[in-house]
Amino acid sequence: QVQLVESGGGLAQAGDSLRLSCALSGRTSSIVYMAWFRQAPGKEREFAAAIRWSEGTTYYADSVKGRFTISRDNAKNMVYLQMNSLKPEDTAVYYCAARTALGWFQGGRLVRGYDYWGQGTQVTVSS
């Protein structure tokens, strides 16, 4: 089992920056990818960014590319999402997720591709 706890959400204005953190515990040796998903009110949960836990290869949704940066600190078992140039459409609950399966193209951008989830942290961006 892997436990994930997010922190760092809050209120921001358009153009501001926020950094989300995700603390990992438990059987972290099983993790291949870590990701951030988000879910806006009335919408389905969607992929935002991911990172290969061992080597650091990153992946981004087009909607956040160039504005968000995912990173990890393996020694501290932490994953981060630096969000710059925030827009009102970034308003959502942000979830940290862990994937134990190999093969990015076999579900790396899909909710069902992840085995463990945090409880989520709210990010609200006003115009």
XYZ file of C-alpha atoms in Angstrom:
127
model
C 0.000 0.000 0.000
C 1.004 3.569 -0.690
C -0.386 6.584 1.134
C -0.484 10.030 -0.474
C -1.191 13.343 1.237
C -1.487 16.587 -0.722
C -0.972 20.098 0.601
C -0.452 23.616 -0.695
C -3.765 24.465 -2.304
C -5.581 27.693 -1.684
C -6.849 30.906 -3.221
C -4.954 32.746 -5.933
C -5.538 35.471 -8.460
C -5.020 35.085 -12.175
C -1.327 35.297 -12.947
C -0.258 34.152 -9.486
C 1.760 31.058 -8.616
C 1.101 28.193 -6.210
C 3.084 25.078 -5.341
C 1.374 21.845 -4.431
C 3.126 19.124 -2.471
C 2.419 15.420 -2.163
C 3.944 13.328 0.615
C 4.376 9.627 -0.075
C 4.571 6.852 2.494
C 4.279 3.091 2.602
C 5.523 0.793 -0.179
C 7.026 3.544 -2.331
C 9.415 1.069 -3.977
C 6.480 -0.118 -6.091
C 5.893 3.299 -7.673
C 6.805 3.803 -11.328
C 5.021 7.085 -12.055
C 3.621 9.896 -9.933
C 1.021 12.237 -11.352
C -1.226 15.173 -10.646
C -4.820 15.072 -11.817
C -7.458 17.727 -11.345
C -11.216 17.834 -11.227
C -13.213 20.996 -11.785
C -16.820 21.287 -10.572
C -19.149 19.303 -12.806
C -16.303 17.871 -14.871
C -14.444 14.605 -15.026
C -11.069 14.188 -13.404
C -8.328 14.964 -15.906
C -4.601 14.424 -16.234
C -2.351 17.432 -15.596
C 1.237 16.211 -15.214
C 3.296 13.133 -14.395
C 6.862 12.149 -13.641
C 8.687 8.858 -13.816
C 9.719 8.271 -10.240
C 13.160 6.782 -10.868
C 14.546 8.859 -13.742
C 12.472 12.019 -13.737
C 10.973 11.987 -17.234
C 8.019 14.370 -17.251
C 4.712 14.483 -19.106
C 2.183 17.323 -19.319
C -1.302 17.984 -20.549
C -1.399 20.600 -23.280
C -3.512 22.840 -21.052
C -0.723 23.236 -18.480
C 2.432 22.806 -20.578
C 4.758 25.757 -20.155
C 3.005 26.935 -16.980
C 3.175 23.953 -14.611
C 6.253 22.001 -13.588
C 6.205 18.626 -11.855
C 9.224 17.560 -9.828
C 10.142 15.016 -7.197
C 12.511 14.541 -4.294
C 13.104 10.815 -4.023
C 15.050 11.098 -0.787
C 12.182 12.911 0.913
C 9.421 10.928 -0.856
C 7.840 14.128 -2.111
C 6.280 15.215 -5.400
C 5.601 18.828 -6.272
C 3.550 20.751 -8.789
C 4.713 24.309 -9.370
C 1.866 26.211 -10.982
C 2.683 29.562 -12.579
C 0.583 32.016 -14.568
C -2.563 30.591 -13.033
C -5.848 31.047 -14.856
C -9.437 30.844 -13.554
C -9.855 27.649 -15.569
C -7.182 26.035 -13.384
C -9.699 26.077 -10.523
C -10.155 22.473 -9.411
C -9.440 19.916 -6.761
C -5.933 18.635 -7.436
C -5.132 15.000 -6.715
C -1.804 13.271 -6.363
C -1.729 9.739 -7.776
C 0.707 6.826 -7.945
C 1.036 4.267 -10.724
C 2.776 0.948 -10.248
C 2.476 -0.312 -13.812
C 5.237 0.023 -16.377
C 4.551 1.386 -19.831
C 3.504 5.007 -20.071
C 1.406 4.510 -23.174
C -0.757 1.912 -21.463
C -2.747 4.338 -19.361
C -0.298 6.891 -18.049
C -2.715 9.737 -18.730
C -5.823 7.922 -17.534
C -7.470 7.919 -14.120
C -7.804 4.128 -14.291
C -4.066 3.847 -14.848
C -3.304 4.805 -11.240
C -3.457 2.624 -8.182
C -3.293 5.065 -5.279
C -4.810 8.489 -4.738
C -4.594 11.287 -2.235
C -7.589 13.073 -0.780
C -7.144 16.157 -2.952
C -6.428 19.822 -2.336
C -8.564 22.714 -3.576
C -7.090 25.365 -5.853
C -9.274 28.369 -6.621
C -8.134 31.042 -9.069
C -10.079 34.279 -9.349
C -9.969 36.642 -12.317
